[in-house]
PDB file of C-alpha atoms and ligand atoms in Angstrom:
ATOM      1  CA  UNK A   1      10.670   4.950 -29.789  1.00 89.00           C
ATOM      2  CA  UNK A   2      11.230   2.635 -26.818  1.00 93.00           C
ATOM      3  CA  UNK A   3       8.250   0.332 -26.590  1.00 96.00           C
ATOM      4  CA  UNK A   4       7.235  -1.122 -23.249  1.00 97.00           C
ATOM      5  CA  UNK A   5       5.335  -4.396 -23.395  1.00 98.00           C
ATOM      6  CA  UNK A   6       3.543  -5.352 -20.176  1.00 98.00           C
ATOM      7  CA  UNK A   7       2.577  -8.952 -19.452  1.00 98.00           C
ATOM      8  CA  UNK A   8      -0.327  -9.605 -17.090  1.00 98.00           C
ATOM      9  CA  UNK A   9      -2.471 -12.510 -15.896  1.00 98.00           C
ATOM     10  CA  UNK A  10      -5.095 -10.806 -13.757  1.00 96.00           C
ATOM     11  CA  UNK A  11      -6.380  -7.508 -12.438  1.00 97.00           C
ATOM     12  CA  UNK A  12      -3.505  -5.543 -13.851  1.00 98.00           C
ATOM     13  CA  UNK A  13      -3.395  -2.855 -11.163  1.00 98.00           C
ATOM     14  CA  UNK A  14       0.399  -2.598 -11.462  1.00 98.00           C
ATOM     15  CA  UNK A  15       0.067  -2.297 -15.233  1.00 98.00           C
ATOM     16  CA  UNK A  16      -2.531   0.458 -14.774  1.00 98.00           C
ATOM     17  CA  UNK A  17      -0.240   2.279 -12.324  1.00 98.00           C
ATOM     18  CA  UNK A  18       2.596   2.160 -14.857  1.00 98.00           C
ATOM     19  CA  UNK A  19       0.328   3.419 -17.662  1.00 98.00           C
ATOM     20  CA  UNK A  20      -0.942   6.291 -15.503  1.00 98.00           C
ATOM     21  CA  UNK A  21       2.543   7.396 -14.434  1.00 98.00           C
ATOM     22  CA  UNK A  22       3.825   7.117 -18.021  1.00 98.00           C
ATOM     23  CA  UNK A  23       1.074   9.529 -19.051  1.00 98.00           C
ATOM     24  CA  UNK A  24       1.362  11.825 -16.032  1.00 98.00           C
ATOM     25  CA  UNK A  25       5.140  12.142 -16.314  1.00 98.00           C
ATOM     26  CA  UNK A  26       5.178  12.183 -20.119  1.00 98.00           C
ATOM     27  CA  UNK A  27       7.606   9.307 -20.619  1.00 98.00           C
ATOM     28  CA  UNK A  28       7.222   9.852 -24.358  1.00 97.00           C
ATOM     29  CA  UNK A  29       8.799  13.309 -24.175  1.00 97.00           C
ATOM     30  CA  UNK A  30      11.355  12.454 -21.479  1.00 96.00           C
ATOM     31  CA  UNK A  31      12.499   8.996 -22.532  1.00 96.00           C
ATOM     32  CA  UNK A  32      10.935   8.419 -25.965  1.00 95.00           C
ATOM     33  CA  UNK A  33       9.082   5.540 -24.309  1.00 96.00           C
ATOM     34  CA  UNK A  34       5.477   4.426 -24.315  1.00 96.00           C
ATOM     35  CA  UNK A  35       3.446   1.461 -23.131  1.00 97.00           C
ATOM     36  CA  UNK A  36       2.838  -0.098 -26.537  1.00 97.00           C
ATOM     37  CA  UNK A  37       1.085  -3.322 -25.661  1.00 97.00           C
ATOM     38  CA  UNK A  38      -0.419  -5.390 -22.876  1.00 98.00           C
ATOM     39  CA  UNK A  39      -0.318  -9.145 -23.350  1.00 98.00           C
ATOM     40  CA  UNK A  40      -2.194 -11.589 -21.123  1.00 98.00           C
ATOM     41  CA  UNK A  41      -2.057 -15.364 -20.884  1.00 98.00           C
ATOM     42  CA  UNK A  42      -5.677 -15.294 -19.667  1.00 98.00           C
ATOM     43  CA  UNK A  43      -8.544 -13.909 -21.741  1.00 97.00           C
ATOM     44  CA  UNK A  44     -10.490 -13.013 -18.594  1.00 97.00           C
ATOM     45  CA  UNK A  45      -7.702 -10.851 -17.135  1.00 97.00           C
ATOM     46  CA  UNK A  46      -9.413  -7.743 -15.805  1.00 96.00           C
ATOM     47  CA  UNK A  47      -6.549  -5.478 -16.814  1.00 97.00           C
ATOM     48  CA  UNK A  48      -7.199  -5.976 -20.526  1.00 98.00           C
ATOM     49  CA  UNK A  49     -10.275  -3.721 -20.441  1.00 98.00           C
ATOM     50  CA  UNK A  50      -8.315  -0.886 -18.840  1.00 98.00           C
ATOM     51  CA  UNK A  51      -5.571  -1.187 -21.455  1.00 98.00           C
ATOM     52  CA  UNK A  52      -8.087  -1.111 -24.292  1.00 98.00           C
ATOM     53  CA  UNK A  53      -9.743   1.979 -22.810  1.00 98.00           C
ATOM     54  CA  UNK A  54      -6.332   3.648 -22.858  1.00 98.00           C
ATOM     55  CA  UNK A  55      -5.919   2.857 -26.540  1.00 98.00           C
ATOM     56  CA  UNK A  56      -3.127   0.379 -25.842  1.00 98.00           C
ATOM     57  CA  UNK A  57      -2.840  -2.681 -28.072  1.00 97.00           C
ATOM     58  CA  UNK A  58      -3.858  -5.861 -26.258  1.00 98.00           C
ATOM     59  CA  UNK A  59      -3.292  -9.480 -27.067  1.00 98.00           C
ATOM     60  CA  UNK A  60      -4.269 -12.742 -25.409  1.00 98.00           C
ATOM     61  CA  UNK A  61      -2.044 -15.796 -25.689  1.00 98.00           C
ATOM     62  CA  UNK A  62      -3.783 -18.578 -23.789  1.00 97.00           C
ATOM     63  CA  UNK A  63      -0.987 -20.750 -22.434  1.00 95.00           C
ATOM     64  CA  UNK A  64      -3.262 -23.811 -22.427  1.00 94.00           C
ATOM     65  CA  UNK A  65      -3.413 -23.700 -26.211  1.00 96.00           C
ATOM     66  CA  UNK A  66       0.282 -24.492 -26.525  1.00 97.00           C
ATOM     67  CA  UNK A  67       1.778 -27.948 -26.413  1.00 97.00           C
ATOM     68  CA  UNK A  68       4.705 -27.011 -24.202  1.00 97.00           C
ATOM     69  CA  UNK A  69       6.149 -24.222 -22.113  1.00 96.00           C
ATOM     70  CA  UNK A  70       8.724 -23.664 -24.867  1.00 97.00           C
ATOM     71  CA  UNK A  71       6.016 -23.323 -27.524  1.00 98.00           C
ATOM     72  CA  UNK A  72       4.124 -20.784 -25.413  1.00 98.00           C
ATOM     73  CA  UNK A  73       7.260 -18.763 -24.729  1.00 98.00           C
ATOM     74  CA  UNK A  74       8.152 -18.809 -28.441  1.00 98.00           C
ATOM     75  CA  UNK A  75       4.717 -17.393 -29.308  1.00 98.00           C
ATOM     76  CA  UNK A  76       5.071 -14.827 -26.535  1.00 98.00           C
ATOM     77  CA  UNK A  77       8.470 -13.731 -27.848  1.00 97.00           C
ATOM     78  CA  UNK A  78       7.086 -13.452 -31.357  1.00 97.00           C
ATOM     79  CA  UNK A  79       4.265 -11.214 -30.091  1.00 97.00           C
ATOM     80  CA  UNK A  80       6.668  -9.039 -28.074  1.00 97.00           C
ATOM     81  CA  UNK A  81       9.115  -8.705 -30.949  1.00 95.00           C
ATOM     82  CA  UNK A  82       6.517  -7.057 -33.182  1.00 94.00           C
ATOM     83  CA  UNK A  83       6.941  -4.062 -30.872  1.00 93.00           C
ATOM     84  CA  UNK A  84      10.666  -3.627 -31.320  1.00 88.00           C
ATOM     85  CA  UNK A  85      13.243  -2.641 -33.841  1.00 77.00           C
ATOM     86  CA  UNK A  86      16.905  -3.653 -33.847  1.00 71.00           C
ATOM     87  CA  UNK A  87      17.907  -0.210 -32.613  1.00 79.00           C
ATOM     88  CA  UNK A  88      15.239  -0.020 -29.922  1.00 85.00           C
ATOM     89  CA  UNK A  89      14.617  -3.317 -28.171  1.00 88.00           C
ATOM     90  CA  UNK A  90      11.425  -3.422 -26.164  1.00 89.00           C
ATOM     91  CA  UNK A  91      11.332  -3.318 -22.392  1.00 97.00           C
ATOM     92  CA  UNK A  92       9.353  -6.298 -21.121  1.00 98.00           C
ATOM     93  CA  UNK A  93       7.553  -5.731 -17.819  1.00 98.00           C
ATOM     94  CA  UNK A  94       5.966  -8.605 -15.896  1.00 98.00           C
ATOM     95  CA  UNK A  95       3.103  -7.229 -13.816  1.00 98.00           C
ATOM     96  CA  UNK A  96       1.302 -10.045 -12.064  1.00 98.00           C
ATOM     97  CA  UNK A  97       2.221 -12.410 -14.899  1.00 98.00           C
ATOM     98  CA  UNK A  98       1.802 -15.792 -13.267  1.00 96.00           C
ATOM     99  CA  UNK A  99       3.823 -17.963 -15.609  1.00 96.00           C
ATOM    100  CA  UNK A 100       7.321 -19.298 -15.110  1.00 94.00           C
ATOM    101  CA  UNK A 101       9.383 -18.381 -18.161  1.00 97.00           C
ATOM    102  CA  UNK A 102      11.880 -20.704 -19.837  1.00 97.00           C
ATOM    103  CA  UNK A 103      15.626 -19.961 -19.598  1.00 97.00           C
ATOM    104  CA  UNK A 104      15.663 -19.334 -23.357  1.00 97.00           C
ATOM    105  CA  UNK A 105      13.011 -16.644 -23.073  1.00 97.00           C
ATOM    106  CA  UNK A 106      14.754 -15.025 -20.123  1.00 97.00           C
ATOM    107  CA  UNK A 107      18.106 -14.997 -21.970  1.00 97.00           C
ATOM    108  CA  UNK A 108      16.518 -13.379 -25.025  1.00 96.00           C
ATOM    109  CA  UNK A 109      15.339 -10.390 -22.967  1.00 97.00           C
ATOM    110  CA  UNK A 110      18.221 -10.284 -20.489  1.00 96.00           C
ATOM    111  CA  UNK A 111      18.673  -6.843 -18.967  1.00 94.00           C
ATOM    112  CA  UNK A 112      15.310  -5.601 -20.221  1.00 96.00           C
ATOM    113  CA  UNK A 113      12.955  -8.013 -18.480  1.00 98.00           C
ATOM    114  CA  UNK A 114      11.568  -6.821 -15.151  1.00 98.00           C
ATOM    115  CA  UNK A 115       9.290  -8.336 -12.538  1.00 98.00           C
ATOM    116  CA  UNK A 116       7.570  -7.226  -9.365  1.00 98.00           C
ATOM    117  CA  UNK A 117       7.305  -9.741  -6.577  1.00 98.00           C
ATOM    118  CA  UNK A 118       5.171  -9.243  -3.460  1.00 98.00           C
ATOM    119  CA  UNK A 119       7.825  -9.897  -0.836  1.00 98.00           C
ATOM    120  CA  UNK A 120      11.082  -8.432   0.359  1.00 98.00           C
ATOM    121  CA  UNK A 121      13.323 -10.688  -1.711  1.00 98.00           C
ATOM    122  CA  UNK A 122      15.371 -12.737  -1.129  1.00 98.00           C
ATOM    123  CA  UNK A 123      12.748 -13.688   1.460  1.00 98.00           C
ATOM    124  CA  UNK A 124       9.756 -15.644   0.194  1.00 98.00           C
ATOM    125  CA  UNK A 125      10.270 -16.264  -3.499  1.00 98.00           C
ATOM    126  CA  UNK A 126       7.397 -18.169  -5.110  1.00 97.00           C
ATOM    127  CA  UNK A 127       3.730 -18.178  -4.153  1.00 97.00           C
ATOM    128  CA  UNK A 128       1.670 -17.295  -1.056  1.00 98.00           C
ATOM    129  CA  UNK A 129       4.186 -14.692   0.042  1.00 98.00           C
ATOM    130  CA  UNK A 130       1.889 -12.802   2.397  1.00 98.00           C
ATOM    131  CA  UNK A 131       0.698 -15.865   4.313  1.00 98.00           C
ATOM    132  CA  UNK A 132       4.294 -17.057   4.581  1.00 98.00           C
ATOM    133  CA  UNK A 133       5.399 -13.682   5.938  1.00 98.00           C
ATOM    134  CA  UNK A 134       2.580 -13.839   8.518  1.00 98.00           C
ATOM    135  CA  UNK A 135       3.411 -17.437   9.452  1.00 98.00           C
ATOM    136  CA  UNK A 136       7.075 -16.483   9.914  1.00 98.00           C
ATOM    137  CA  UNK A 137       6.091 -13.693  12.314  1.00 98.00           C
ATOM    138  CA  UNK A 138       7.590 -10.950  10.135  1.00 98.00           C
ATOM    139  CA  UNK A 139       7.076  -7.417  11.401  1.00 98.00           C
ATOM    140  CA  UNK A 140       7.770  -5.999   7.942  1.00 98.00           C
ATOM    141  CA  UNK A 141       6.583  -7.144   4.545  1.00 98.00           C
ATOM    142  CA  UNK A 142       6.896  -5.543   1.152  1.00 98.00           C
ATOM    143  CA  UNK A 143       7.584  -5.818  -2.534  1.00 98.00           C
ATOM    144  CA  UNK A 144      10.592  -6.008  -4.829  1.00 98.00           C
ATOM    145  CA  UNK A 145      11.206  -4.910  -8.409  1.00 98.00           C
ATOM    146  CA  UNK A 146      13.973  -6.975  -9.947  1.00 98.00           C
ATOM    147  CA  UNK A 147      15.614  -8.015 -13.165  1.00 98.00           C
ATOM    148  CA  UNK A 148      14.418 -11.443 -14.246  1.00 98.00           C
ATOM    149  CA  UNK A 149      16.909 -14.277 -14.429  1.00 96.00           C
ATOM    150  CA  UNK A 150      16.396 -17.966 -15.094  1.00 93.00           C
ATOM    151  CA  UNK A 151      16.115 -18.597 -11.359  1.00 94.00           C
ATOM    152  CA  UNK A 152      12.617 -17.789 -10.097  1.00 93.00           C
ATOM    153  CA  UNK A 153      12.344 -14.451  -8.243  1.00 94.00           C
ATOM    154  CA  UNK A 154      16.084 -13.836  -8.286  1.00 94.00           C
ATOM    155  CA  UNK A 155      18.022 -11.239 -10.250  1.00 96.00           C
ATOM    156  CA  UNK A 156      19.340  -7.792  -9.473  1.00 98.00           C
ATOM    157  CA  UNK A 157      17.066  -5.857  -7.145  1.00 98.00           C
ATOM    158  CA  UNK A 158      16.070  -2.466  -8.580  1.00 98.00           C
ATOM    159  CA  UNK A 159      13.663  -1.226  -5.909  1.00 98.00           C
ATOM    160  CA  UNK A 160      11.978  -2.319  -2.715  1.00 98.00           C
ATOM    161  CA  UNK A 161       9.303  -0.960  -0.420  1.00 98.00           C
ATOM    162  CA  UNK A 162       8.495  -2.164   3.069  1.00 98.00           C
ATOM    163  CA  UNK A 163       5.234  -1.921   4.993  1.00 98.00           C
ATOM    164  CA  UNK A 164       4.459  -2.879   8.597  1.00 98.00           C
ATOM    165  CA  UNK A 165       2.668  -6.097   9.399  1.00 98.00           C
ATOM    166  CA  UNK A 166      -0.124  -4.960  11.708  1.00 98.00           C
ATOM    167  CA  UNK A 167      -1.896  -6.873  14.476  1.00 97.00           C
ATOM    168  CA  UNK A 168      -4.920  -8.674  13.040  1.00 97.00           C
ATOM    169  CA  UNK A 169      -3.536  -8.760   9.502  1.00 98.00           C
ATOM    170  CA  UNK A 170      -4.480 -11.654   7.281  1.00 98.00           C
ATOM    171  CA  UNK A 171      -3.010 -12.389   3.879  1.00 98.00           C
ATOM    172  CA  UNK A 172      -5.585 -10.177   2.172  1.00 98.00           C
ATOM    173  CA  UNK A 173      -5.124  -7.078   4.311  1.00 98.00           C
ATOM    174  CA  UNK A 174      -1.363  -7.420   4.101  1.00 98.00           C
ATOM    175  CA  UNK A 175      -1.495  -7.926   0.323  1.00 98.00           C
ATOM    176  CA  UNK A 176      -3.577  -4.777  -0.080  1.00 98.00           C
ATOM    177  CA  UNK A 177      -1.088  -2.722   1.963  1.00 98.00           C
ATOM    178  CA  UNK A 178       1.834  -4.083  -0.065  1.00 98.00           C
ATOM    179  CA  UNK A 179       0.021  -3.488  -3.354  1.00 98.00           C
ATOM    180  CA  UNK A 180      -0.300   0.259  -2.697  1.00 98.00           C
ATOM    181  CA  UNK A 181       3.499   0.368  -2.484  1.00 98.00           C
ATOM    182  CA  UNK A 182       3.925  -1.777  -5.597  1.00 99.00           C
ATOM    183  CA  UNK A 183       2.031   0.893  -7.520  1.00 98.00           C
ATOM    184  CA  UNK A 184       4.619   3.463  -6.419  1.00 98.00           C
ATOM    185  CA  UNK A 185       7.881   1.578  -6.806  1.00 98.00           C
ATOM    186  CA  UNK A 186       7.257  -0.192 -10.116  1.00 98.00           C
ATOM    187  CA  UNK A 187       6.695   2.921 -12.271  1.00 98.00           C
ATOM    188  CA  UNK A 188       9.552   4.657 -10.446  1.00 98.00           C
ATOM    189  CA  UNK A 189      11.975   1.777 -11.097  1.00 98.00           C
ATOM    190  CA  UNK A 190      11.031   1.695 -14.778  1.00 98.00           C
ATOM    191  CA  UNK A 191      11.555   5.456 -15.086  1.00 98.00           C
ATOM    192  CA  UNK A 192      15.008   5.123 -13.525  1.00 97.00           C
ATOM    193  CA  UNK A 193      15.878   2.334 -15.943  1.00 97.00           C
ATOM    194  CA  UNK A 194      14.669   4.391 -18.917  1.00 96.00           C
ATOM    195  CA  UNK A 195      16.568   7.467 -17.790  1.00 95.00           C
ATOM    196  CA  UNK A 196      19.789   5.452 -17.420  1.00 91.00           C
ATOM    197  CA  UNK A 197      19.617   4.076 -20.929  1.00 81.00           C
TER     198      UNK A 197
HETATM  199  C1  GAR B 201       0.898  -8.223  -7.430  1.00 82.32           C
HETATM  200  O1  GAR B 201       0.836  -8.225  -6.047  1.00 82.32           O
HETATM  201  C2  GAR B 201       2.237  -8.766  -7.889  1.00 82.32           C
HETATM  202  O2  GAR B 201       3.303  -8.389  -7.071  1.00 82.32           O
HETATM  203  C3  GAR B 201       1.993 -10.245  -7.824  1.00 82.32           C
HETATM  204  O3  GAR B 201       0.684 -10.434  -8.295  1.00 82.32           O
HETATM  205  C4  GAR B 201      -0.075  -9.260  -8.017  1.00 82.32           C
HETATM  206  C5  GAR B 201      -0.685  -8.785  -9.315  1.00 82.32           C
HETATM  207  O4  GAR B 201      -1.582  -7.740  -9.100  1.00 82.32           O
HETATM  208  N1  GAR B 201       2.946 -10.962  -8.601  1.00 82.32           N
HETATM  209  C6  GAR B 201       3.373 -12.169  -8.300  1.00 82.32           C
HETATM  210  O5  GAR B 201       2.969 -12.809  -7.349  1.00 82.32           O
HETATM  211  C7  GAR B 201       4.399 -12.735  -9.272  1.00 82.32           C
HETATM  212  N2  GAR B 201       4.964 -13.928  -8.736  1.00 82.32           N
HETATM  213  P1  GAR B 201      -2.064  -6.848 -10.311  1.00 82.32           P
HETATM  214  O6  GAR B 201      -2.518  -7.795 -11.414  1.00 82.32           O
HETATM  215  O7  GAR B 201      -3.212  -6.063  -9.750  1.00 82.32           O
HETATM  216  O8  GAR B 201      -0.910  -5.995 -10.723  1.00 82.32           O
END
C-alpha cells in the first residue's frame, strides 16, 4: 500500500480535488495508493472537515506550539512516518501548506515530496503571486506542480497549466481562474508519478 499524506493550511480545495480523483480513478486498484492522512498546521483549516467526512485520518500540528522550525518539522516527520513502511515510503503532498520546510525535512522526503505553487515557475516564487503577475503586466498566469527542494519553490517541474490574464482581473479573480487549473493538474501529476513508480 502506497500511502499519500497531504499537508494543508487552509481551505484544502486541492486536497479535496486529489481525494476525489483518487476515488474516481480508483488509485487503490491501479497504483495500490490511497490518501491515508491529511495533516494541517492550523486547527481551523477548512479542509479538515472534508477529509474527516471522507473517512481520512486527520491530524493537527499547530506550528506555534513548537519551540523552533526544526522541532515542528521533526514532529511533522514523525506524524508522516506512521503512514509508511520501509518497503513503501509515503508520498508527501503539500497542498496549500503555508510553511517553509527545513532542509533536513526536505532531504528526508527527497523525490517523494511535491508542492503546487500558484504561478508559472520559475516566475514569482514566494507569496502574492497573482498580484505580482498583474503588476508585471503578464498576459498569462498559471500554476506549477514541482518536486520540493531546499530552495523555496524550486525543484523539478512536473506539470504546469496556464490561464489568460483578462482585462479587469484583480488578484482574487485571477487566483480563482488559476485554482480551477490547479485542481486538474495536481491529481494528474500525482497519478503520473504513481504510475511511473
Ligand atoms: C493554492 O492556490 C495553492 O497553489 C497555494 O495556496 C492555495 C491553497 O488553496 N499554495 C501556495 O501559495 C504555496 N506557496 P487550497 O487550500 O484551496 O488548496
